[in-house]
Amino acid sequence: MKYNYSMMINGQAVAGDKASFTVTNPATAAALAECPAASLEQLDMAVDVAEKAFITWQKTSHEDRKAMLHKIADKIEEHAAELAGIITSEQGKPQALAQMEVGGAVAWTRYTADLEIPVEVIEDSPHKRIELHRKPLGVVGSILPWNWPLMIAVWHIMPALRSGNTIVVKPSSMTPFNTMRLIELINEVVPAGVANIVTGEGGLGRAMSGHGKIRKIVFTGSTPTGQNIMRNAADNLKRLTLELGGNDAAIVLPGTDVKAIAQGIFQTAFLNMGQTCAALKRLYVHESLYDELSQELIAIAQQQIVGDGAVSGVTFGPVQNKDQYDLVSELIADAKANGGVVHPSAAVPAGAGYFIAPTIITHVTDGMRVVDEEQFGPVLPVIKYSDVDDAIARANASQNGLGGSVWGADINQAQAVASQLECGTAWINGHAEVLPYAPFGGCKMSGFGVEFGLEGLLEYTVPQLLNINR
Ligand code: NAD
């Protein structure tokens, strides 16, 4: 597989002006390849060409932009195996999950292509007509994380382009190559300057969020970085969509069929090795089911095949990077030191890769780091409760508010509990499910703004009222 991807500015492959940086394969901890690094002047160049391209791109018809997005989806489909291969080698997830990520990228691209941007008629009387139109903003800056690098890039790029904006993308320096390849494919379809990519480390993102010609930042990443972006964005009042961290709680109600829910809980807690913003991260289980559900989860964890995601049969890959590996290891050790019971799990391969088997910890309480902090990794604290109202209060006792869930046989009771959760999405008998047509976003410190559906698309527009006196 080739790993000499370039940045793309104005439809041209561009070498970085700064010294390159190394991208690591998390399954081996060995260098995968060097990635170019942009200077701040190169970022300015990318923004300038995007601003110039915006002049004509915003005037292309909805039909044309729709058709171009479908062509992009075709290209992603044609290169699905290649893209999935890149994702596994730099992100770590098993091949099947990487293929699912590419499939998601296609589905989101097609759904976004077909969205219609409405003109709302506010008044239509003999002497007056008032129409609410939605206009694109200009140059959008996209700053990406490393967990679902291709799919989240698509979540940022497609609504921006569909609504008539141009874009400058900065992927995480941990996982840049899949997004560089995606931008190459997009540039086979759209005019030069419409979709650009610069790569580099933290300073580039900071410069983008403070950039005077970027009209909006769409950011997916951690809460502290989101706060920095918001501070930097103030000077030109950038529009912001901030999809930030989560520490999602789930409540299992008494009377639930444990065998029926155990797989669903495991899969949504350990999705992408737990490195998913809206993964289930704190599990509150009624005391009557606590031992039984814990045992089921431990058994499923022990069945996983942990290893290099590129190897067939592997179901559970490495943590993406050394810092995250150290953090998760620290949280597990802290729970153990404070009375948590860390249960034996699947075997991890020897070698330097960042492997942590899916880890169930029981006999934990609120106040322990593994419960109170976003782990963003393969560990699940199982917490006992006896009173449902108390469980709701504990679930809500978090600064985060991304997702939450309630698991139970009585849907009405589950719904009554779910509606009391302070979060952007409350699932019942499920968790972490995102869909192209269902707006998704967080409350409290998990950010603001939504992605997906028409509501998500309109975040890339500014309203303009036409007030016509006739
Ligand atoms: P991160 O905040 O460390 O980095 C994200 C991106 O921001 C990277 O591209 C990084 O280079 C850039 N960056 C770093 N400092 C910056 C600054 N000062 N200004 C601008 N950009 C800067 O996040 P991460 O570790 O890559 O991702 C993990 C986090 O993302 C978790 O907290 C997770 O919950 C969150 N996340 C949220 C969602 C969601 O939809 N809410 C989805 C995925 C991930």
PDB file of C-alpha atoms and ligand atoms in Angstrom, residues 143-148 152 155 170-174 200-209 219-226 228-229 232 242-246 275-278 281 321 324 374 376 402 440-442 446 451, ligand 1:
ATOM      1  CA  ILE A 143     -10.886  19.821  12.465  1.00  0.00           C
ATOM      2  CA  LEU A 144     -10.991  16.041  12.933  1.00  0.00           C
ATOM      3  CA  PRO A 145     -10.290  13.450  15.638  1.00  0.00           C
ATOM      4  CA  TRP A 146      -8.618  10.045  15.257  1.00  0.00           C
ATOM      5  CA  ASN A 147     -11.358   7.597  16.239  1.00  0.00           C
ATOM      6  CA  TRP A 148     -13.611   7.452  13.125  1.00  0.00           C
ATOM      7  CA  ILE A 152     -16.349  12.006  10.645  1.00  0.00           C
ATOM      8  CA  TRP A 155     -19.888  14.196   8.310  1.00  0.00           C
ATOM      9  CA  LYS A 170      -7.296  19.268   8.992  1.00  0.00           C
ATOM     10  CA  PRO A 171      -7.281  15.606  10.025  1.00  0.00           C
ATOM     11  CA  SER A 172      -5.817  14.380  13.301  1.00  0.00           C
ATOM     12  CA  SER A 173      -2.060  13.938  12.973  1.00  0.00           C
ATOM     13  CA  MET A 174      -2.586  10.388  14.303  1.00  0.00           C
ATOM     14  CA  GLY A 200       0.158  18.978  10.743  1.00  0.00           C
ATOM     15  CA  GLU A 201      -0.005  18.958  14.493  1.00  0.00           C
ATOM     16  CA  GLY A 202      -1.939  21.068  17.068  1.00  0.00           C
ATOM     17  CA  GLY A 203      -0.785  24.547  15.933  1.00  0.00           C
ATOM     18  CA  LEU A 204      -2.586  24.281  12.608  1.00  0.00           C
ATOM     19  CA  GLY A 205      -5.958  23.712  14.262  1.00  0.00           C
ATOM     20  CA  ARG A 206      -5.340  26.692  16.530  1.00  0.00           C
ATOM     21  CA  ALA A 207      -4.525  28.868  13.514  1.00  0.00           C
ATOM     22  CA  MET A 208      -7.653  27.684  11.716  1.00  0.00           C
ATOM     23  CA  SER A 209      -9.915  28.513  14.633  1.00  0.00           C
ATOM     24  CA  PHE A 219     -14.971  20.359  15.205  1.00  0.00           C
ATOM     25  CA  THR A 220     -15.198  16.858  16.583  1.00  0.00           C
ATOM     26  CA  GLY A 221     -12.840  16.126  19.422  1.00  0.00           C
ATOM     27  CA  SER A 222     -12.235  16.615  23.109  1.00  0.00           C
ATOM     28  CA  THR A 223     -13.967  19.169  25.305  1.00  0.00           C
ATOM     29  CA  PRO A 224     -10.789  21.110  26.278  1.00  0.00           C
ATOM     30  CA  THR A 225      -9.876  21.538  22.596  1.00  0.00           C
ATOM     31  CA  GLY A 226     -13.458  22.613  21.855  1.00  0.00           C
ATOM     32  CA  ASN A 228      -9.911  26.543  23.013  1.00  0.00           C
ATOM     33  CA  ILE A 229     -11.515  26.675  19.572  1.00  0.00           C
ATOM     34  CA  ASN A 232     -10.078  31.545  19.309  1.00  0.00           C
ATOM     35  CA  LEU A 242     -18.743  21.466  18.491  1.00  0.00           C
ATOM     36  CA  GLU A 243     -19.142  17.714  18.894  1.00  0.00           C
ATOM     37  CA  LEU A 244     -17.162  17.055  22.043  1.00  0.00           C
ATOM     38  CA  GLY A 245     -16.519  14.390  24.632  1.00  0.00           C
ATOM     39  CA  GLY A 246     -19.082  12.235  26.355  1.00  0.00           C
ATOM     40  CA  GLN A 275     -13.080   4.963  21.349  1.00  0.00           C
ATOM     41  CA  THR A 276     -16.452   6.335  20.317  1.00  0.00           C
ATOM     42  CA  CYS A 277     -17.790   9.640  21.569  1.00  0.00           C
ATOM     43  CA  ALA A 278     -21.256   8.268  22.266  1.00  0.00           C
ATOM     44  CA  LYS A 281     -19.206   4.504  29.303  1.00  0.00           C
ATOM     45  CA  ASN A 321      -2.211   5.762  20.437  1.00  0.00           C
ATOM     46  CA  GLN A 324      -4.710   6.902  25.196  1.00  0.00           C
ATOM     47  CA  GLU A 374     -14.313   9.879  29.909  1.00  0.00           C
ATOM     48  CA  PHE A 376     -12.408   6.681  25.642  1.00  0.00           C
ATOM     49  CA  LEU A 402     -23.796  13.529  24.763  1.00  0.00           C
ATOM     50  CA  PHE A 440     -27.165  14.209  16.633  1.00  0.00           C
ATOM     51  CA  GLY A 441     -25.402  16.481  19.108  1.00  0.00           C
ATOM     52  CA  GLY A 442     -24.651  17.039  22.751  1.00  0.00           C
ATOM     53  CA  SER A 446     -20.483  17.822  25.161  1.00  0.00           C
ATOM     54  CA  GLU A 451     -25.035  17.060  12.701  1.00  0.00           C
TER      55      GLU A 451
HETATM   56  P1  NAD B   1      -8.477  16.228  20.398  1.00  0.00           P
HETATM   57  O1  NAD B   1      -9.330  17.331  20.926  1.00  0.00           O
HETATM   58  O2  NAD B   1      -7.229  15.910  21.127  1.00  0.00           O
HETATM   59  O3  NAD B   1      -8.034  16.524  18.895  1.00  0.00           O
HETATM   60  C1  NAD B   1      -8.972  16.726  17.865  1.00  0.00           C
HETATM   61  C2  NAD B   1      -8.372  17.599  16.792  1.00  0.00           C
HETATM   62  O4  NAD B   1      -8.131  18.917  17.303  1.00  0.00           O
HETATM   63  C3  NAD B   1      -7.057  17.117  16.229  1.00  0.00           C
HETATM   64  O5  NAD B   1      -7.096  17.294  14.821  1.00  0.00           O
HETATM   65  C4  NAD B   1      -6.047  18.064  16.862  1.00  0.00           C
HETATM   66  O6  NAD B   1      -4.870  18.230  16.082  1.00  0.00           O
HETATM   67  C5  NAD B   1      -6.824  19.361  16.922  1.00  0.00           C
HETATM   68  N1  NAD B   1      -6.355  20.331  17.927  1.00  0.00           N
HETATM   69  C6  NAD B   1      -5.572  20.109  19.014  1.00  0.00           C
HETATM   70  N2  NAD B   1      -5.411  21.259  19.705  1.00  0.00           N
HETATM   71  C7  NAD B   1      -6.093  22.220  19.053  1.00  0.00           C
HETATM   72  C8  NAD B   1      -6.352  23.608  19.289  1.00  0.00           C
HETATM   73  N3  NAD B   1      -5.856  24.235  20.344  1.00  0.00           N
HETATM   74  N4  NAD B   1      -7.141  24.268  18.409  1.00  0.00           N
HETATM   75  C9  NAD B   1      -7.695  23.640  17.362  1.00  0.00           C
HETATM   76  N5  NAD B   1      -7.482  22.335  17.079  1.00  0.00           N
HETATM   77  C10 NAD B   1      -6.703  21.631  17.914  1.00  0.00           C
HETATM   78  O7  NAD B   1      -9.461  14.965  20.311  1.00  0.00           O
HETATM   79  P2  NAD B   1      -9.063  13.471  19.916  1.00  0.00           P
HETATM   80  O8  NAD B   1      -8.216  12.940  21.038  1.00  0.00           O
HETATM   81  O9  NAD B   1      -8.556  13.419  18.525  1.00  0.00           O
HETATM   82  O10 NAD B   1     -10.491  12.747  19.936  1.00  0.00           O
HETATM   83  C11 NAD B   1     -11.031  12.182  21.070  1.00  0.00           C
HETATM   84  C12 NAD B   1     -12.104  13.063  21.669  1.00  0.00           C
HETATM   85  O11 NAD B   1     -13.067  13.402  20.658  1.00  0.00           O
HETATM   86  C13 NAD B   1     -12.914  12.387  22.758  1.00  0.00           C
HETATM   87  O12 NAD B   1     -13.121  13.280  23.824  1.00  0.00           O
HETATM   88  C14 NAD B   1     -14.229  12.064  22.079  1.00  0.00           C
HETATM   89  O13 NAD B   1     -15.328  11.925  22.952  1.00  0.00           O
HETATM   90  C15 NAD B   1     -14.384  13.211  21.156  1.00  0.00           C
HETATM   91  N6  NAD B   1     -15.306  12.875  20.051  1.00  0.00           N
HETATM   92  C16 NAD B   1     -16.543  13.447  20.032  1.00  0.00           C
HETATM   93  C17 NAD B   1     -17.454  13.110  19.031  1.00  0.00           C
HETATM   94  C18 NAD B   1     -18.839  13.716  18.987  1.00  0.00           C
HETATM   95  O14 NAD B   1     -19.502  13.581  17.966  1.00  0.00           O
HETATM   96  N7  NAD B   1     -19.291  14.375  20.021  1.00  0.00           N
HETATM   97  C19 NAD B   1     -17.073  12.200  18.042  1.00  0.00           C
HETATM   98  C20 NAD B   1     -15.807  11.648  18.081  1.00  0.00           C
HETATM   99  C21 NAD B   1     -14.927  12.016  19.093  1.00  0.00           C
END
